[in-house]
Coordinates of C-alpha atoms and ligand atoms in Angstrom, one line a residue:
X12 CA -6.0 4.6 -17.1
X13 CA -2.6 5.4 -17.2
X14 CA -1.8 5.0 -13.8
X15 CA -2.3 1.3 -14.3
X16 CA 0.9 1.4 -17.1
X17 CA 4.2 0.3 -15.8
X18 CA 6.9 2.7 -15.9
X19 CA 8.7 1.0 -18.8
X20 CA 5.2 1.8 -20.8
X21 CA 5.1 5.3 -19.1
X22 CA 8.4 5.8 -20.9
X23 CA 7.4 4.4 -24.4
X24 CA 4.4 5.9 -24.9
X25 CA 5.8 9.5 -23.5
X26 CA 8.6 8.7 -25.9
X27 CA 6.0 8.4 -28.6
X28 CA 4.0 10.9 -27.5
X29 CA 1.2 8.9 -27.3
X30 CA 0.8 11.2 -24.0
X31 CA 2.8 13.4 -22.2
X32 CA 4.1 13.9 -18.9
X33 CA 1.3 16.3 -17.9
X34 CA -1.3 13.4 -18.8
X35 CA 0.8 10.8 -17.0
X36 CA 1.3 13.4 -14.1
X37 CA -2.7 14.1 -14.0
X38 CA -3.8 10.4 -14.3
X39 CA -1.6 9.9 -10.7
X40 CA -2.5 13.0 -9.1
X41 CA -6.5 11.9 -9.5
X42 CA -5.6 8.2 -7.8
X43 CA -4.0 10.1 -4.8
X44 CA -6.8 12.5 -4.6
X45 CA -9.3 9.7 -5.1
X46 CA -7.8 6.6 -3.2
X47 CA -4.9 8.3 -0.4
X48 CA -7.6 9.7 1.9
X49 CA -8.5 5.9 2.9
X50 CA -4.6 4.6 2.2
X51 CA -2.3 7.5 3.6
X52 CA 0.7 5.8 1.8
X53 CA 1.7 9.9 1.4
X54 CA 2.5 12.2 3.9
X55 CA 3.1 15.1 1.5
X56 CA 1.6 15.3 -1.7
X57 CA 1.2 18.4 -3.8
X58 CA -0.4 18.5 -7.2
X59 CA 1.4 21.6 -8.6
X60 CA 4.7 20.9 -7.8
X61 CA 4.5 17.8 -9.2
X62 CA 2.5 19.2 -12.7
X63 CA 5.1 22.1 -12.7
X64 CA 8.2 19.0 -12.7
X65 CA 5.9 17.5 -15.7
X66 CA 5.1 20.6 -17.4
X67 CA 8.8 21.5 -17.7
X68 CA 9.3 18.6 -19.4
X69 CA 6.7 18.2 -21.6
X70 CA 8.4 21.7 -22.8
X71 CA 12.2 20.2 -23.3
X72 CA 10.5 17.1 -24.9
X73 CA 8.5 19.3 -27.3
X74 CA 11.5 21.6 -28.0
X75 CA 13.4 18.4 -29.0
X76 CA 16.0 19.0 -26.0
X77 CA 17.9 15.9 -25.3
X78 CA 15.9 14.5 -22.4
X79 CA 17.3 11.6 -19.6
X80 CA 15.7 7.9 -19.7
X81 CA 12.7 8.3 -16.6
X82 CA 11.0 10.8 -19.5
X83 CA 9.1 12.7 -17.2
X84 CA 7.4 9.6 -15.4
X85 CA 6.7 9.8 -11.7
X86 CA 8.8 8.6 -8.4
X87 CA 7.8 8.4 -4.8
X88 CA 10.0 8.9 -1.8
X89 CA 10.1 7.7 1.4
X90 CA 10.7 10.3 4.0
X91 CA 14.0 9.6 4.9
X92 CA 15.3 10.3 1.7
X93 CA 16.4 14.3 1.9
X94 CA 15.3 16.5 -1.2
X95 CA 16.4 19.7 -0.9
X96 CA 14.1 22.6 0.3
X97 CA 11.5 19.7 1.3
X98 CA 10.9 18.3 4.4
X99 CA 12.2 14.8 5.3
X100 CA 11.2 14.0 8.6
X101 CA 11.4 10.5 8.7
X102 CA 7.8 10.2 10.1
X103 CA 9.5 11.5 13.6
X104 CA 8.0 14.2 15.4
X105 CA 11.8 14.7 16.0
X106 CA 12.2 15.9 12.6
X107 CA 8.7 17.4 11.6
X108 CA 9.7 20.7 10.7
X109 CA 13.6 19.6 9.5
X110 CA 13.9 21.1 5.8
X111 CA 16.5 19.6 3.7
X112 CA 19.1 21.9 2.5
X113 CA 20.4 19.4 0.0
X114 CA 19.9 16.5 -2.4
X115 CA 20.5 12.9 -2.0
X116 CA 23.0 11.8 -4.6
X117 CA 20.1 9.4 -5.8
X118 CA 17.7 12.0 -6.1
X119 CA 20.6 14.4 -8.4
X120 CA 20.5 11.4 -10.2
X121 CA 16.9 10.8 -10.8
X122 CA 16.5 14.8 -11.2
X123 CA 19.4 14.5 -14.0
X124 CA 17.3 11.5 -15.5
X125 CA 14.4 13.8 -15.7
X126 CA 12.1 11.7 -13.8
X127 CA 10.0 13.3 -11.8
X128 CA 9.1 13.9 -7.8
X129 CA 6.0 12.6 -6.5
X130 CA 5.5 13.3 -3.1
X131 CA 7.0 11.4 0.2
X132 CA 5.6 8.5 1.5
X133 CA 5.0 7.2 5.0
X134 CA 7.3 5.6 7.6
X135 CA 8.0 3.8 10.8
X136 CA 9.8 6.2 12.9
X137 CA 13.5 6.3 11.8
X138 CA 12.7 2.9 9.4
X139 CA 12.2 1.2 12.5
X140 CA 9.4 -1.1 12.4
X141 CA 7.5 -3.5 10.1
X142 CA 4.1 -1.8 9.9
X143 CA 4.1 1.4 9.3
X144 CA 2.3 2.0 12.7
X145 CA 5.2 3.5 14.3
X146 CA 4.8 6.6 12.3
X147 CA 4.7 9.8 14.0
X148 CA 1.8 11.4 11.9
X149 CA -0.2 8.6 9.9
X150 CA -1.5 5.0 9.5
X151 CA -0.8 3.7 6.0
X152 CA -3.3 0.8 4.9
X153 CA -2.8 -2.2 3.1
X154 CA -4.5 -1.3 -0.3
X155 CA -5.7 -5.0 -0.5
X156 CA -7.1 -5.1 2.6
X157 CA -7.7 -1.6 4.5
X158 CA -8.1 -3.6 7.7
X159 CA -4.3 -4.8 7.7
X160 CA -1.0 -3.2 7.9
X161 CA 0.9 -2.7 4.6
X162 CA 4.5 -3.9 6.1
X163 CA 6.8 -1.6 6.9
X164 CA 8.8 0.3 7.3
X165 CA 9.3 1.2 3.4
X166 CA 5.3 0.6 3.8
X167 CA 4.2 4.1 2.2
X168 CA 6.3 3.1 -0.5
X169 CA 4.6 -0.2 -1.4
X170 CA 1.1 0.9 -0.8
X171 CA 1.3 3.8 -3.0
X172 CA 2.8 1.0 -6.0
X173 CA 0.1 -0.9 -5.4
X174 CA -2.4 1.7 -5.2
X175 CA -1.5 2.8 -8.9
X176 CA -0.9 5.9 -7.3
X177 CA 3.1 5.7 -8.3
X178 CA 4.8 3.8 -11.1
X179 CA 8.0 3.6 -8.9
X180 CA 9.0 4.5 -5.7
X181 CA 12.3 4.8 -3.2
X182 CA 12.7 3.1 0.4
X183 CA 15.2 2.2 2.3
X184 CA 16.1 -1.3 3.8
X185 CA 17.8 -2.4 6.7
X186 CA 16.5 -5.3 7.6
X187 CA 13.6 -5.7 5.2
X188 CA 11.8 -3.1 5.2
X189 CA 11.9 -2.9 0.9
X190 CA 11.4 -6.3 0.4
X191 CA 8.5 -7.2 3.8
X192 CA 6.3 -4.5 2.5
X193 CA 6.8 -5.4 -1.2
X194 CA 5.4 -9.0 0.0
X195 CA 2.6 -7.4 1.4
X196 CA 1.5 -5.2 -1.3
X197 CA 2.3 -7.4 -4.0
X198 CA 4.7 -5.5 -5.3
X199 CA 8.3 -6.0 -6.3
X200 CA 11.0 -4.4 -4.4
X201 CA 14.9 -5.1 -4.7
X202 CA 17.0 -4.2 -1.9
X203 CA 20.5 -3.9 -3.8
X204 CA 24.2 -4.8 -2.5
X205 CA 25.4 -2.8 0.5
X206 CA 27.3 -0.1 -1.6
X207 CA 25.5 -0.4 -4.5
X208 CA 23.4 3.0 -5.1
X209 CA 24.7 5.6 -2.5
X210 CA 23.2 6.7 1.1
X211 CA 24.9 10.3 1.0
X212 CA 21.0 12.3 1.9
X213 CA 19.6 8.8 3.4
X214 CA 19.1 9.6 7.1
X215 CA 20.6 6.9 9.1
X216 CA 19.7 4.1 11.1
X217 CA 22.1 1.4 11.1
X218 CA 24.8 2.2 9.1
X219 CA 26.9 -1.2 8.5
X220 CA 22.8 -2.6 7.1
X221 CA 21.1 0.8 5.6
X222 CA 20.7 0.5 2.1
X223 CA 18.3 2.6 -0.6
X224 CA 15.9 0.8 -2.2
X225 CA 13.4 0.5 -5.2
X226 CA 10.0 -1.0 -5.6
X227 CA 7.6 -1.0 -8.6
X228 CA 5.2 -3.2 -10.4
X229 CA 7.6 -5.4 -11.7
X230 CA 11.9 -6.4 -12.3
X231 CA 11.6 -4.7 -14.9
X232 CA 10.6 -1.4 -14.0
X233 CA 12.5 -2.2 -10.9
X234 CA 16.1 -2.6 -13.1
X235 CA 15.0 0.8 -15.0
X236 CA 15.2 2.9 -12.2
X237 CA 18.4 0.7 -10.8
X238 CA 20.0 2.1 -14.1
X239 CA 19.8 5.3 -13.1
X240 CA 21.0 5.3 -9.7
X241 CA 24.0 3.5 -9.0
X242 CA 27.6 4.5 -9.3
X243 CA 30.3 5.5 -7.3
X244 CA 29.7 8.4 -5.2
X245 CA 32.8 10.2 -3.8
X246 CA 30.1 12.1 -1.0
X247 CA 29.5 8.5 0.4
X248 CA 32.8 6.7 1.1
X249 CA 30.6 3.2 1.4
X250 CA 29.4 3.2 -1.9
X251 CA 31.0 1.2 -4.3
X252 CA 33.5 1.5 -7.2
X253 CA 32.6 -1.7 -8.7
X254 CA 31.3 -1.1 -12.6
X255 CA 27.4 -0.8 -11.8
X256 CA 25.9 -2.9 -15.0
X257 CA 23.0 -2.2 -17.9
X258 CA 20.7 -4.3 -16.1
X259 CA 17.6 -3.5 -18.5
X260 CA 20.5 -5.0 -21.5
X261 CA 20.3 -8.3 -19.6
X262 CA 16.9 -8.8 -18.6
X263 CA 15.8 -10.7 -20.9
X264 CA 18.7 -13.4 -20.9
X265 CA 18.1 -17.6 -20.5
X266 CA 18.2 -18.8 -16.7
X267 CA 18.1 -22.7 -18.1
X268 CA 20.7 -24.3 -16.2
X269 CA 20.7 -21.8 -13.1
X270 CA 21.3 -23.4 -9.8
X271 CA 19.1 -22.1 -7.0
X272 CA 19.4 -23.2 -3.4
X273 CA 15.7 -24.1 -1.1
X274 CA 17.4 -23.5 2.5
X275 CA 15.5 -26.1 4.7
X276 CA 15.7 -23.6 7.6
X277 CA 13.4 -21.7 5.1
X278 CA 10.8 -24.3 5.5
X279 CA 10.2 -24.8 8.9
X280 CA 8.6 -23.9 11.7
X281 CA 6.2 -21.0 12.0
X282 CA 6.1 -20.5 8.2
X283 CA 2.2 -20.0 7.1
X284 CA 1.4 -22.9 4.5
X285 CA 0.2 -20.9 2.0
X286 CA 3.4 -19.5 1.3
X287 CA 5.0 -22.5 1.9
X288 CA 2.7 -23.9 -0.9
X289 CA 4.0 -21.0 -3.2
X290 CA 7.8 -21.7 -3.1
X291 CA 6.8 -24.7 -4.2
X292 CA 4.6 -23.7 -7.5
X293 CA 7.3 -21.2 -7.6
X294 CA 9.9 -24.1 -7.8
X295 CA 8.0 -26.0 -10.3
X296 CA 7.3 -22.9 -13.0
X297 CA 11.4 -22.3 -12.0
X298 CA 12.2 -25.5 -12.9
X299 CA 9.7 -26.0 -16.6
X300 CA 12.0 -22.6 -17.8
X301 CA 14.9 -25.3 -16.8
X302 CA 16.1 -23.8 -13.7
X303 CA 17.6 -26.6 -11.2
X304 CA 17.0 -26.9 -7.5
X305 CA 18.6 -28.3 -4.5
X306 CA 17.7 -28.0 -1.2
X307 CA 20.7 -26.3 1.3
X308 CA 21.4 -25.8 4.6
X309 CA 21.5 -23.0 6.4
X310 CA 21.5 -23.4 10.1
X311 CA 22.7 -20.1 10.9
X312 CA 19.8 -18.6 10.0
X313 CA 17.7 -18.7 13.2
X314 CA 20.3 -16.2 14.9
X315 CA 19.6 -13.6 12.1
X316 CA 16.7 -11.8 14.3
X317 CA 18.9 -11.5 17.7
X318 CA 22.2 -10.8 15.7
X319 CA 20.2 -8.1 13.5
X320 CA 18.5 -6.2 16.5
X321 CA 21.6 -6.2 18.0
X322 CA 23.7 -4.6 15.9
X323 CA 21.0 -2.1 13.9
X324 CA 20.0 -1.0 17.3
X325 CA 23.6 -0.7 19.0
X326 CA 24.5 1.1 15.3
X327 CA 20.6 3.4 16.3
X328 CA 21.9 4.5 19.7
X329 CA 24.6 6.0 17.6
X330 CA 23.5 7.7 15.0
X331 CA 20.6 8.6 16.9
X332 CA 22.1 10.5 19.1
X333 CA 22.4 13.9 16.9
X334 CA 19.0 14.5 18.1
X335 CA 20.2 16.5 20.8
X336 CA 17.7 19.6 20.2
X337 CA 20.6 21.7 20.0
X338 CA 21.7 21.2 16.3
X339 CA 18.1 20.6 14.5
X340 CA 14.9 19.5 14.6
X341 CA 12.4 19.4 17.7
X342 CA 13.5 21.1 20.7
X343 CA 11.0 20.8 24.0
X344 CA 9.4 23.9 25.1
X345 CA 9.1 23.2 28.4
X346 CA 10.9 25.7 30.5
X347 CA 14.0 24.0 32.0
X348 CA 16.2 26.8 33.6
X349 CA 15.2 25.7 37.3
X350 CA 16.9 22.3 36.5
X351 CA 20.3 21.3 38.3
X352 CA 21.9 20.7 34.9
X353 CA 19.9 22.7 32.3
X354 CA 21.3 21.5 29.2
X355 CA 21.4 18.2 30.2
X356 CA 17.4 18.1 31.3
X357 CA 16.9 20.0 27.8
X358 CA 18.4 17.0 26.2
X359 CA 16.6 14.7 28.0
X360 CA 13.3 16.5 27.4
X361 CA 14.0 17.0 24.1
X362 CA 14.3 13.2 23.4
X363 CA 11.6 11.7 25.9
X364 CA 9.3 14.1 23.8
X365 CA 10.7 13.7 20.5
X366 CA 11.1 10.3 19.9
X367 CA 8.3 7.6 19.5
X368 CA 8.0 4.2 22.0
X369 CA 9.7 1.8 19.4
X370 CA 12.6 4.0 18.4
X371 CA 13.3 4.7 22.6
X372 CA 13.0 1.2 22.8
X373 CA 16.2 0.4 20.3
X374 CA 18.1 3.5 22.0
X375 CA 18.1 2.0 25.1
X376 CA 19.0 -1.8 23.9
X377 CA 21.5 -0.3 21.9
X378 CA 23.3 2.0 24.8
X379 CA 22.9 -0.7 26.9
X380 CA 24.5 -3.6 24.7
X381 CA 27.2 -1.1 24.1
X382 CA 27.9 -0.4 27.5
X383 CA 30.9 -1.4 29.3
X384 CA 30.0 -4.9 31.0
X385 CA 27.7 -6.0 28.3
X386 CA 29.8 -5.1 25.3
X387 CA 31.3 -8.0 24.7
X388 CA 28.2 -10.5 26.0
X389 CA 25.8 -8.7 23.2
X390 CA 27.2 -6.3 20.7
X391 CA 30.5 -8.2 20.0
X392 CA 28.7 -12.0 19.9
X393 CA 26.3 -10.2 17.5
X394 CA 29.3 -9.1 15.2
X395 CA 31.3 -12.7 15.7
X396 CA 27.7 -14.4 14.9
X397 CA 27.1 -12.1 12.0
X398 CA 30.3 -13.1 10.5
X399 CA 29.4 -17.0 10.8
X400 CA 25.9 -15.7 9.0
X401 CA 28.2 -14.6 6.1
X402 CA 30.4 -16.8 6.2
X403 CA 27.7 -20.0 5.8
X404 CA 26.0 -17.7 2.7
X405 CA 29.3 -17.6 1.4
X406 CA 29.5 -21.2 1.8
X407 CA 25.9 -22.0 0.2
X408 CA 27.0 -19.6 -3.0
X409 CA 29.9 -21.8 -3.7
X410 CA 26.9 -24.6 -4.1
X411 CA 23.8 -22.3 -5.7
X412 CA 23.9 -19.3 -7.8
X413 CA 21.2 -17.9 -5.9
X414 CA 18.7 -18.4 -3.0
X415 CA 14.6 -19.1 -3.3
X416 CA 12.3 -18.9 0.1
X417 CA 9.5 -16.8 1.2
X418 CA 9.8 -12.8 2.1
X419 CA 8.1 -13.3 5.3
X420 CA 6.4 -16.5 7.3
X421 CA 2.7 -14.5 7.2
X422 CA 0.9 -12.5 5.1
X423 CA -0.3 -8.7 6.0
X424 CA -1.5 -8.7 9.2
X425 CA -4.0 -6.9 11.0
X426 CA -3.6 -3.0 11.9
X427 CA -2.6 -3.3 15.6
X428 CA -2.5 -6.8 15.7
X429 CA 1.2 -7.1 16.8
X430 CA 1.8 -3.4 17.7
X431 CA 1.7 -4.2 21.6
X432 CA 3.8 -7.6 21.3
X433 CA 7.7 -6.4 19.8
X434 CA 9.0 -9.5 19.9
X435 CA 6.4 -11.3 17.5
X436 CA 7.1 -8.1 15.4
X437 CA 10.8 -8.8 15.1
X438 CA 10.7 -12.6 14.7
X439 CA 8.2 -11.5 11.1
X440 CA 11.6 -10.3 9.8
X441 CA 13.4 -13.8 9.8
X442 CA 13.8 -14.7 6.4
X443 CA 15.1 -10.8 5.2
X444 CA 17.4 -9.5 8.1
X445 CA 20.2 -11.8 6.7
X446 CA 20.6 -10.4 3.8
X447 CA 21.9 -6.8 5.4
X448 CA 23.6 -8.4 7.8
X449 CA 25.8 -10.3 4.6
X450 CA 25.4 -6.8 2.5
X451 CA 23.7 -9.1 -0.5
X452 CA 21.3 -8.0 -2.5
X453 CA 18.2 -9.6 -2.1
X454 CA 14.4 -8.9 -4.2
X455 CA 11.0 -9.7 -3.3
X456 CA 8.5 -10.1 -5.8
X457 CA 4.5 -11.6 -5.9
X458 CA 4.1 -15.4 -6.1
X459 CA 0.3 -15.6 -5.4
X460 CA -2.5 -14.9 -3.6
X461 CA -4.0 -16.7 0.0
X462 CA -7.7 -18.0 -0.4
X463 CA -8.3 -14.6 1.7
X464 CA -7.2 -12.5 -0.8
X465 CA -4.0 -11.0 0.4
X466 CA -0.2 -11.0 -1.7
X467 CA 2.1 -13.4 -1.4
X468 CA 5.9 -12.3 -1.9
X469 CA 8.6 -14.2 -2.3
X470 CA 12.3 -13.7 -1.7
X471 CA 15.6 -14.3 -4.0
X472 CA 19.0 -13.7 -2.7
X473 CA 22.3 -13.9 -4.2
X474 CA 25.6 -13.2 -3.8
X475 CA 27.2 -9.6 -3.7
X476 CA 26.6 -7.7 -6.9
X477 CA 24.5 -10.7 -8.3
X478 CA 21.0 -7.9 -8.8
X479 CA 21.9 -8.8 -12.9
X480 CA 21.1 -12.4 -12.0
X481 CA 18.5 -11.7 -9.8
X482 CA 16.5 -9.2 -11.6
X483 CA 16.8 -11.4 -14.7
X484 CA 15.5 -14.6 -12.9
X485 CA 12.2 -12.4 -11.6
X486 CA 11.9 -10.9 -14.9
X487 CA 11.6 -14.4 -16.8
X488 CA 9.1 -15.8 -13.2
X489 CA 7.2 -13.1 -14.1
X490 CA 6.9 -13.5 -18.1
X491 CA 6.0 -16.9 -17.2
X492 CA 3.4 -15.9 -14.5
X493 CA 1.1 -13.0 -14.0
X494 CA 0.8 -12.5 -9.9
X495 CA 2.6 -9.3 -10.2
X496 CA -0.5 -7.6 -12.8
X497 CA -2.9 -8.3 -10.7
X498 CA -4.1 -5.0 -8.7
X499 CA -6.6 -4.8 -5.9
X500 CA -10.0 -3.5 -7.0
X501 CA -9.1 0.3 -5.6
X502 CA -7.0 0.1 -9.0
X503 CA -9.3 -1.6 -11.3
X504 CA -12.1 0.6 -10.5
X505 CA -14.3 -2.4 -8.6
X506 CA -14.6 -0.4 -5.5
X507 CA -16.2 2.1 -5.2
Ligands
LIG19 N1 11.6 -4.5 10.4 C1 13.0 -4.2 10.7 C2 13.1 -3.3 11.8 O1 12.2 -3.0 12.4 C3 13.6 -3.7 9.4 C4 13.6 -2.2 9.3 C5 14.3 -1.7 8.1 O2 14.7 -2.4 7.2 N2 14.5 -0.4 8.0 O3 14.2 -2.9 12.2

């Protein structure tokens, strides 16, 4: 059962060769084969490639070549991460047959750390959704529950985690969508500080809120991988120079006598009661490892949905406009030469065509808050309201080291049950969309279960370049709790 080992195991026993990274390799490759026809967390997965990456090296281990620290174990990627001579389409019929003819800088890195590539997981369109069901090509299930969505948009990502069909896995997070599927799956999944791991071969989407992301089966696993990928990267002139730390060296440290903030806000209205119920068991195991808690305000936070829609999808109409069908990716076939204006009605076939309902949708909020008129009514009271949202967290870390509350105010919902309904979609993103807006890094992790059965995340926040703090607090939560070893019966073998 190897697929049920965290990565940090992975690494030990590969280390002792206790198994290699053919055996690990094999023992993932049978879950996908076995469990992905009924998930679809993957939307390409190829068993030799990814024995051929484990075979080379279980040769450079056995030849007693010095070897990087992933040792040959396993990563997902979500497809709007570019790997180079792959295809990274970011679930959009737009990009379907768009090859990459480079590397991201995090995937050099996790190359040059000799881990190993999976396969690339499922999307919303252009990371824009919270359910995975504005993919292109596939519906991903919640591996808990087959009947309900597994968050989105990173929601490939943390299905295939919680599958025990990955040890770790990449996303990408813009207003959640790391930390709202980790909370789904029951999974843990850090979105770092703006900056922090760099976006150069991370397609973008909003680029003042994008940010790369890792989930895994715990803090631990989740600070491995963070090892390996930060760093100033001189391709990407947002990422930053500030020393990245060892965060596996400080894992382990005391949190007695941290200070940790309950936002009121975070309590209120709308908020299911089973998680409300877990932030407070979470508070009380906290608070017997000698953690203290007050409660805060944070008033601001009910303008985090409109101020984050805003901006991500003015920041969308932008960036998506390179989808012209002239420089890559889909181009319509129709035949438009009898048109007045034939490049222009080859644009706008291209795009009515290309693109899915929900990403149109932010194109044309976006072009339209940007336009002149409505420029200053939307787009720039979004940026003035974001800076009061950052300015009040600045506030509330001058009080609290950190930030407890829930990742989201329900559990995994029903496939289809919010599809036709936006709105309710958006407002499920309350509690995370405020920590891009500030650039803070922010982790979900598993706090229990509902009577039904279904994960329970919840959310820590802290101020920028606080993930040390933050990935040591989930660490000790989860020696002192066991939500996040618990796996659905499609892992332990229970089902059939
Ligand atoms: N659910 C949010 C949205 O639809 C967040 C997406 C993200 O973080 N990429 O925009």
């Amino acid at each position: 059962m190897l697929n049920q080992l965290s990565a940090f195991e992975l690494i030990e026993g590969i280390g002792d060769k206790k198994f290699s990274s053919v055996e690990v390799a094999e023992a993932f490759v049978e879950q996908v084969e076995k469990r992905d026809a009924d998930v679809n967390a993957f939307l390409r997965f190829d068993p030799s490639y990814v024995l051929d990456q484990a075979k080379a090296f279980d040769q450079k281990h056995s030849s007693n070549t010095a070897f990087g620290s992933l040792s040959g174990i396993p990563v997902a990627v979500k497809d709007v991460i570019c790997v180079k001579g792959q295809v990274t389409s970011c679930a959009s019929k737009m990009l379907e047959h768009f090859v990459s003819p480079y590397d991201a800088t995090l995937i050099e890195k996790i190359k040059r750390a000799d881990g190993i590539l999976l396969g690339t997981t499922n999307m919303d369109e252009f990371a824009m959704g919270s359910s995975n069901e504005n993919s292109a090509f596939s519906r991903t299930k919640n591996p808990w529950d087959t009947d309900r969505v597994p968050g989105g948009s990173s929601g490939g990502a943390a299905a295939c985690v919680a599958a025990g069909m990955a040890p770790l896995s990449l996303g990408s997070d813009t207003g959640g969508s790391v930390r709202q599927p980790a909370a789904f799956c029951g999974v843990t999944g850090l979105k770092p500080t703006y900056g922090r791991i760099s976006r150069y071969g991370l397609v973008a989407f909003a680029s003042s809120l994008d940010q790369i992301g890792i989930l895994a089966g715990d803090a631990r696993d989740v600070a491995l991988l963070l090892n390996e990928s930060t760093g100033h990267d001189p391709k990407d002139s947002t990422s930053s120079p500030t020393d990245p730390a060892d965060y596996m060296a400080t894992l382990h440290g005391d949190v007695s006598g941290l200070k940790i903030g309950i936002p009121k806000e975070y309590l209120g209205e709308g908020l299911d009661p089973e998680i409300a119920e877990s932030v407070r068991q979470a508070r009380q195991t906290l608070e017997e490892m000698g953690v203290e808690f007050t409660e805060i305000s944070l008033p601001m936070t009910s303008y985090g949905v409109a101020t984050y829609y805003l901006v991500a999808s003015c920041e969308a109409s932008g960036n998506l406009a390179r989808y012209d069908g002239a420089h890559y990716g889909f181009r319509t076939e129709k035949n438009v030469d009898a048109a007045e204006n034939r490049l222009l009605e080859m644009y706008r076939q291209t795009r009515s065509e290309g693109f899915g309902a929900e990403v149109k949708r932010r194109i044309m909020l976006g072009t339209y808050a940007l336009s002149s008129g409505y420029y200053d009514a939307y787009y720039l009271k979004a940026l003035k309201t974001r800076r009061l949202i950052q300015d009040e967290l600045n506030a509330a870390f001058k009080q609290v080291d950190l930030i407890l509350g829930p990742t989201t105010p329900t559990p995994a919902f029903k496939l289809g049950e919010k599809k036709k309904d936006p709105l309710s979609m958006y407002l499920g993103d309350i509690y995370t969309v405020v920590a891009n807006l500030a650039g803070i890094p922010a982790i979900s992790f598993p706090s229990g279960f509902t009577q039904s059965g279904l994960p329970i995340g919840l959310q820590l926040q802290g101020p920028s370049f606080s993930e040390e703090l933050i990935l040591r607090t989930t660490c000790s939560f989860q020696k002192n709790t066991d939500w996040h070893t618990k796996k659905p019966a499609m892992v332990t073998g229970a089902a059939k």
